[in-house]
PDB file of C-alpha atoms in Angstrom:
ATOM      1  CA  ILE A   1     -23.406  26.117  -8.066  1.00  0.00           C
ATOM      2  CA  THR A   2     -25.253  28.554 -10.374  1.00  0.00           C
ATOM      3  CA  ILE A   3     -29.069  28.517 -10.442  1.00  0.00           C
ATOM      4  CA  ASP A   4     -30.425  30.287 -13.572  1.00  0.00           C
ATOM      5  CA  LEU A   5     -34.124  31.054 -13.242  1.00  0.00           C
ATOM      6  CA  THR A   6     -34.342  34.069 -15.575  1.00  0.00           C
ATOM      7  CA  GLY A   7     -32.346  33.293 -18.702  1.00  0.00           C
ATOM      8  CA  GLY A   8     -32.354  36.508 -20.694  1.00  0.00           C
ATOM      9  CA  ASN A   9     -29.516  34.997 -22.750  1.00  0.00           C
ATOM     10  CA  LYS A  10     -29.109  35.643 -26.445  1.00  0.00           C
ATOM     11  CA  GLY A  11     -29.276  32.790 -28.833  1.00  0.00           C
ATOM     12  CA  SER A  12     -28.924  32.364 -32.567  1.00  0.00           C
ATOM     13  CA  GLY A  13     -30.690  30.750 -35.411  1.00  0.00           C
ATOM     14  CA  GLN A  14     -34.140  30.264 -36.890  1.00  0.00           C
ATOM     15  CA  VAL A  15     -36.567  27.491 -35.974  1.00  0.00           C
ATOM     16  CA  SER A  16     -39.043  25.891 -38.328  1.00  0.00           C
ATOM     17  CA  ILE A  17     -41.606  23.066 -38.033  1.00  0.00           C
ATOM     18  CA  THR A  18     -41.630  21.635 -41.482  1.00  0.00           C
ATOM     19  CA  SER A  19     -43.925  18.586 -41.540  1.00  0.00           C
ATOM     20  CA  MET A  20     -45.771  15.842 -39.746  1.00  0.00           C
ATOM     21  CA  THR A  21     -46.578  12.248 -40.646  1.00  0.00           C
ATOM     22  CA  VAL A  22     -49.177  11.407 -41.737  1.00  0.00           C
ATOM     23  CA  ASP A  23     -50.709  14.798 -42.663  1.00  0.00           C
ATOM     24  CA  SER A  24     -53.677  13.095 -44.259  1.00  0.00           C
ATOM     25  CA  GLY A  25     -55.108  15.971 -46.290  1.00  0.00           C
ATOM     26  CA  ILE A  26     -57.104  15.233 -49.388  1.00  0.00           C
ATOM     27  CA  GLY A  27     -56.372  14.635 -52.993  1.00  0.00           C
ATOM     28  CA  VAL A  28     -52.991  14.190 -54.635  1.00  0.00           C
ATOM     29  CA  ALA A  29     -49.636  14.175 -52.772  1.00  0.00           C
ATOM     30  CA  ASP A  30     -48.862  17.850 -53.441  1.00  0.00           C
ATOM     31  CA  HIS A  31     -52.349  19.185 -52.494  1.00  0.00           C
ATOM     32  CA  GLU A  32     -52.077  22.112 -49.977  1.00  0.00           C
ATOM     33  CA  SER A  33     -54.027  20.212 -47.380  1.00  0.00           C
ATOM     34  CA  ARG A  34     -51.133  17.723 -47.160  1.00  0.00           C
ATOM     35  CA  SER A  35     -49.257  20.415 -45.149  1.00  0.00           C
ATOM     36  CA  ASP A  36     -52.068  21.849 -43.015  1.00  0.00           C
ATOM     37  CA  PHE A  37     -51.098  19.807 -39.869  1.00  0.00           C
ATOM     38  CA  LYS A  38     -54.520  18.075 -39.748  1.00  0.00           C
ATOM     39  CA  THR A  39     -54.408  14.349 -39.565  1.00  0.00           C
ATOM     40  CA  ASN A  40     -56.350  11.186 -38.706  1.00  0.00           C
ATOM     41  CA  ASP A  41     -53.109   9.570 -37.418  1.00  0.00           C
ATOM     42  CA  ASN A  42     -53.008   9.681 -33.575  1.00  0.00           C
ATOM     43  CA  THR A  43     -49.327   8.631 -33.487  1.00  0.00           C
ATOM     44  CA  PRO A  44     -47.743  11.547 -35.402  1.00  0.00           C
ATOM     45  CA  GLU A  45     -44.110  12.308 -35.961  1.00  0.00           C
ATOM     46  CA  PHE A  46     -43.017  15.895 -36.372  1.00  0.00           C
ATOM     47  CA  LYS A  47     -39.993  17.250 -38.297  1.00  0.00           C
ATOM     48  CA  GLY A  48     -38.238  20.593 -38.339  1.00  0.00           C
ATOM     49  CA  LYS A  49     -34.988  22.404 -38.544  1.00  0.00           C
ATOM     50  CA  VAL A  50     -32.842  24.881 -36.638  1.00  0.00           C
ATOM     51  CA  GLU A  51     -30.643  26.961 -39.020  1.00  0.00           C
ATOM     52  CA  ASN A  52     -27.734  29.383 -38.475  1.00  0.00           C
ATOM     53  CA  SER A  53     -27.091  28.172 -34.957  1.00  0.00           C
ATOM     54  CA  THR A  54     -23.861  28.961 -33.127  1.00  0.00           C
ATOM     55  CA  GLY A  55     -24.388  25.744 -31.139  1.00  0.00           C
ATOM     56  CA  ASP A  56     -24.397  25.231 -27.360  1.00  0.00           C
ATOM     57  CA  GLN A  57     -28.143  25.579 -27.448  1.00  0.00           C
ATOM     58  CA  TRP A  58     -31.117  23.234 -27.029  1.00  0.00           C
ATOM     59  CA  LEU A  59     -34.492  22.896 -28.747  1.00  0.00           C
ATOM     60  CA  GLU A  60     -37.539  22.304 -26.591  1.00  0.00           C
ATOM     61  CA  VAL A  61     -40.393  20.733 -28.560  1.00  0.00           C
ATOM     62  CA  ARG A  62     -43.759  20.808 -26.795  1.00  0.00           C
ATOM     63  CA  LEU A  63     -47.167  19.437 -27.728  1.00  0.00           C
ATOM     64  CA  HIS A  64     -50.035  21.050 -25.793  1.00  0.00           C
ATOM     65  CA  ASN A  65     -53.637  19.939 -25.844  1.00  0.00           C
ATOM     66  CA  ASP A  66     -55.659  23.146 -26.241  1.00  0.00           C
ATOM     67  CA  ALA A  67     -58.456  21.607 -24.152  1.00  0.00           C
ATOM     68  CA  ASP A  68     -56.131  21.933 -21.109  1.00  0.00           C
ATOM     69  CA  GLY A  69     -56.226  25.740 -21.348  1.00  0.00           C
ATOM     70  CA  LYS A  70     -53.278  27.241 -19.581  1.00  0.00           C
ATOM     71  CA  ASP A  71     -52.505  23.993 -17.625  1.00  0.00           C
ATOM     72  CA  THR A  72     -49.237  22.689 -19.115  1.00  0.00           C
ATOM     73  CA  SER A  73     -48.843  19.749 -16.675  1.00  0.00           C
ATOM     74  CA  ASN A  74     -49.993  17.221 -19.322  1.00  0.00           C
ATOM     75  CA  ASP A  75     -47.819  18.643 -22.147  1.00  0.00           C
ATOM     76  CA  LEU A  76     -45.523  16.252 -23.965  1.00  0.00           C
ATOM     77  CA  ILE A  77     -42.032  17.677 -24.120  1.00  0.00           C
ATOM     78  CA  THR A  78     -38.603  16.664 -25.440  1.00  0.00           C
ATOM     79  CA  THR A  79     -35.311  18.477 -25.594  1.00  0.00           C
ATOM     80  CA  ILE A  80     -32.945  18.130 -28.540  1.00  0.00           C
ATOM     81  CA  GLU A  81     -29.315  19.288 -28.707  1.00  0.00           C
ATOM     82  CA  VAL A  82     -28.682  21.967 -31.264  1.00  0.00           C
ATOM     83  CA  LYS A  83     -25.366  21.803 -33.122  1.00  0.00           C
ATOM     84  CA  ALA A  84     -23.574  24.707 -34.724  1.00  0.00           C
ATOM     85  CA  GLY A  85     -24.892  25.344 -38.266  1.00  0.00           C
ATOM     86  CA  THR A  86     -28.038  23.427 -39.166  1.00  0.00           C
ATOM     87  CA  THR A  87     -29.772  20.796 -37.084  1.00  0.00           C
ATOM     88  CA  ASP A  88     -32.631  18.735 -38.541  1.00  0.00           C
ATOM     89  CA  TRP A  89     -34.868  17.317 -35.870  1.00  0.00           C
ATOM     90  CA  THR A  90     -37.545  14.589 -35.676  1.00  0.00           C
ATOM     91  CA  TRP A  91     -39.854  13.879 -32.732  1.00  0.00           C
ATOM     92  CA  ALA A  92     -42.578  11.304 -32.155  1.00  0.00           C
ATOM     93  CA  PRO A  93     -44.382  12.218 -28.931  1.00  0.00           C
ATOM     94  CA  PRO A  94     -44.681   9.330 -26.509  1.00  0.00           C
ATOM     95  CA  THR A  95     -48.243   8.137 -26.814  1.00  0.00           C
ATOM     96  CA  PRO A  96     -50.474   5.784 -24.851  1.00  0.00           C
ATOM     97  CA  THR A  97     -51.139   2.464 -26.550  1.00  0.00           C
ATOM     98  CA  THR A  98     -54.334   3.982 -27.865  1.00  0.00           C
ATOM     99  CA  GLY A  99     -52.511   6.984 -29.400  1.00  0.00           C
ATOM    100  CA  LEU A 100     -53.126  10.645 -28.677  1.00  0.00           C
ATOM    101  CA  PRO A 101     -56.706  11.650 -28.042  1.00  0.00           C
ATOM    102  CA  ASP A 102     -58.569  13.492 -30.744  1.00  0.00           C
ATOM    103  CA  ALA A 103     -58.047  17.143 -30.036  1.00  0.00           C
ATOM    104  CA  GLN A 104     -56.727  20.503 -31.236  1.00  0.00           C
ATOM    105  CA  TYR A 105     -53.019  20.908 -30.152  1.00  0.00           C
ATOM    106  CA  LYS A 106     -50.404  23.556 -30.223  1.00  0.00           C
ATOM    107  CA  LEU A 107     -46.924  22.351 -31.304  1.00  0.00           C
ATOM    108  CA  THR A 108     -44.077  24.684 -30.212  1.00  0.00           C
ATOM    109  CA  ALA A 109     -40.364  24.372 -31.028  1.00  0.00           C
ATOM    110  CA  GLN A 110     -38.258  26.860 -29.096  1.00  0.00           C
ATOM    111  CA  VAL A 111     -34.512  27.436 -28.566  1.00  0.00           C
ATOM    112  CA  VAL A 112     -33.538  27.329 -24.935  1.00  0.00           C
ATOM    113  CA  ASP A 113     -30.333  27.386 -22.899  1.00  0.00           C
ATOM    114  CA  GLN A 114     -29.055  24.436 -20.896  1.00  0.00           C
ATOM    115  CA  ALA A 115     -31.233  25.427 -17.942  1.00  0.00           C
ATOM    116  CA  GLY A 116     -34.343  25.436 -20.173  1.00  0.00           C
ATOM    117  CA  ASN A 117     -34.673  29.229 -20.301  1.00  0.00           C
ATOM    118  CA  PRO A 118     -36.009  30.607 -23.653  1.00  0.00           C
ATOM    119  CA  LEU A 119     -33.405  32.297 -25.820  1.00  0.00           C
ATOM    120  CA  SER A 120     -34.044  35.369 -27.877  1.00  0.00           C
ATOM    121  CA  ASP A 121     -32.293  36.767 -30.962  1.00  0.00           C
ATOM    122  CA  SER A 122     -30.475  40.144 -31.206  1.00  0.00           C
ATOM    123  CA  ASN A 123     -33.900  41.903 -31.494  1.00  0.00           C
ATOM    124  CA  SER A 124     -35.072  40.235 -28.197  1.00  0.00           C
ATOM    125  CA  THR A 125     -37.571  38.118 -30.132  1.00  0.00           C
ATOM    126  CA  LEU A 126     -37.925  34.567 -28.826  1.00  0.00           C
ATOM    127  CA  ILE A 127     -36.451  32.013 -31.255  1.00  0.00           C
ATOM    128  CA  LYS A 128     -39.422  29.720 -31.772  1.00  0.00           C
ATOM    129  CA  SER A 129     -41.962  28.348 -34.229  1.00  0.00           C
ATOM    130  CA  GLU A 130     -45.553  27.218 -33.555  1.00  0.00           C
ATOM    131  CA  LYS A 131     -48.147  25.154 -35.492  1.00  0.00           C
ATOM    132  CA  ASP A 132     -51.757  24.313 -34.782  1.00  0.00           C
ATOM    133  CA  VAL A 133     -52.215  20.519 -35.047  1.00  0.00           C
ATOM    134  CA  LEU A 134     -55.571  18.740 -35.322  1.00  0.00           C
ATOM    135  CA  ILE A 135     -55.852  15.051 -34.641  1.00  0.00           C
ATOM    136  CA  ASP A 136     -59.241  13.681 -35.658  1.00  0.00           C
ATOM    137  CA  THR A 137     -59.640   9.919 -36.030  1.00  0.00           C
ATOM    138  CA  ARG A 138     -63.414   9.946 -35.989  1.00  0.00           C
ATOM    139  CA  GLY A 139     -64.361  12.197 -38.911  1.00  0.00           C
ATOM    140  CA  PRO A 140     -67.812  13.736 -39.097  1.00  0.00           C
ATOM    141  CA  LEU A 141     -69.743  13.109 -35.939  1.00  0.00           C
ATOM    142  CA  GLY A 142     -73.373  14.106 -36.650  1.00  0.00           C
ATOM    143  CA  PRO A 143     -76.023  13.003 -39.216  1.00  0.00           C
ATOM    144  CA  ASP A 144     -75.792  16.445 -40.794  1.00  0.00           C
ATOM    145  CA  ASP A 145     -72.082  16.396 -41.240  1.00  0.00           C
ATOM    146  CA  PRO A 146     -70.876  15.528 -44.792  1.00  0.00           C
ATOM    147  CA  ALA A 147     -68.976  12.242 -45.094  1.00  0.00           C
ATOM    148  CA  ILE A 148     -67.248  10.386 -47.816  1.00  0.00           C
ATOM    149  CA  HIS A 149     -67.219   6.572 -47.793  1.00  0.00           C
ATOM    150  CA  SER A 150     -66.224   3.922 -50.160  1.00  0.00           C
ATOM    151  CA  ASP A 151     -68.903   1.721 -51.670  1.00  0.00           C
ATOM    152  CA  PRO A 152     -67.742  -1.383 -53.656  1.00  0.00           C
ATOM    153  CA  ASN A 153     -70.590  -0.901 -56.169  1.00  0.00           C
ATOM    154  CA  GLU A 154     -70.612   2.873 -56.533  1.00  0.00           C
ATOM    155  CA  GLY A 155     -67.038   3.987 -55.710  1.00  0.00           C
ATOM    156  CA  PHE A 156     -66.754   6.997 -53.380  1.00  0.00           C
ATOM    157  CA  VAL A 157     -70.064   8.275 -52.061  1.00  0.00           C
ATOM    158  CA  LEU A 158     -70.662  11.722 -50.447  1.00  0.00           C
ATOM    159  CA  THR A 159     -73.505  11.861 -47.970  1.00  0.00           C
ATOM    160  CA  GLY A 160     -74.942  14.617 -45.823  1.00  0.00           C
ATOM    161  CA  LEU A 161     -74.067  17.524 -48.078  1.00  0.00           C
ATOM    162  CA  LYS A 162     -76.700  20.334 -48.149  1.00  0.00           C
ATOM    163  CA  LEU A 163     -76.859  22.799 -51.052  1.00  0.00           C
ATOM    164  CA  LYS A 164     -78.121  26.323 -50.676  1.00  0.00           C
ATOM    165  CA  ASP A 165     -80.656  27.803 -53.051  1.00  0.00           C
ATOM    166  CA  GLY A 166     -79.129  28.819 -56.391  1.00  0.00           C
ATOM    167  CA  LEU A 167     -76.353  26.261 -56.309  1.00  0.00           C
TER     168      LEU A 167
END
């Protein structure tokens, strides 16, 4: 029996987190906000890729609620086998029936060995990618926050916007 607590192993490849559904954004489908990882969908699905892998590696995908600080006991985690070459991955975190709570999250995808130890490349840099994710199903919260709503008689209506002098 071998117990590996330190890792230190070398891995290969590059990890990317490419998208989430639904990245609500604003405007037309190709607007830059459609890829900012901010959404009003509390049951998101994340996609990414591991490229140039030699195989025999695993990808650990972790969603951490920033409100938990350094406590990782509530993190949502999955492990995906990485094949040689390119592996596309998709992950929908398990969510309660009400969905994930509104919060700022950190999404991390990191190559690990079979024991779960992080792997680094030939330059001793960890093979990982991170994205900040915002889930906000409520929208503006206060009376002074701008809001857009649909009115059947007037179309879209913007309320709560304050202009500074000279504008």
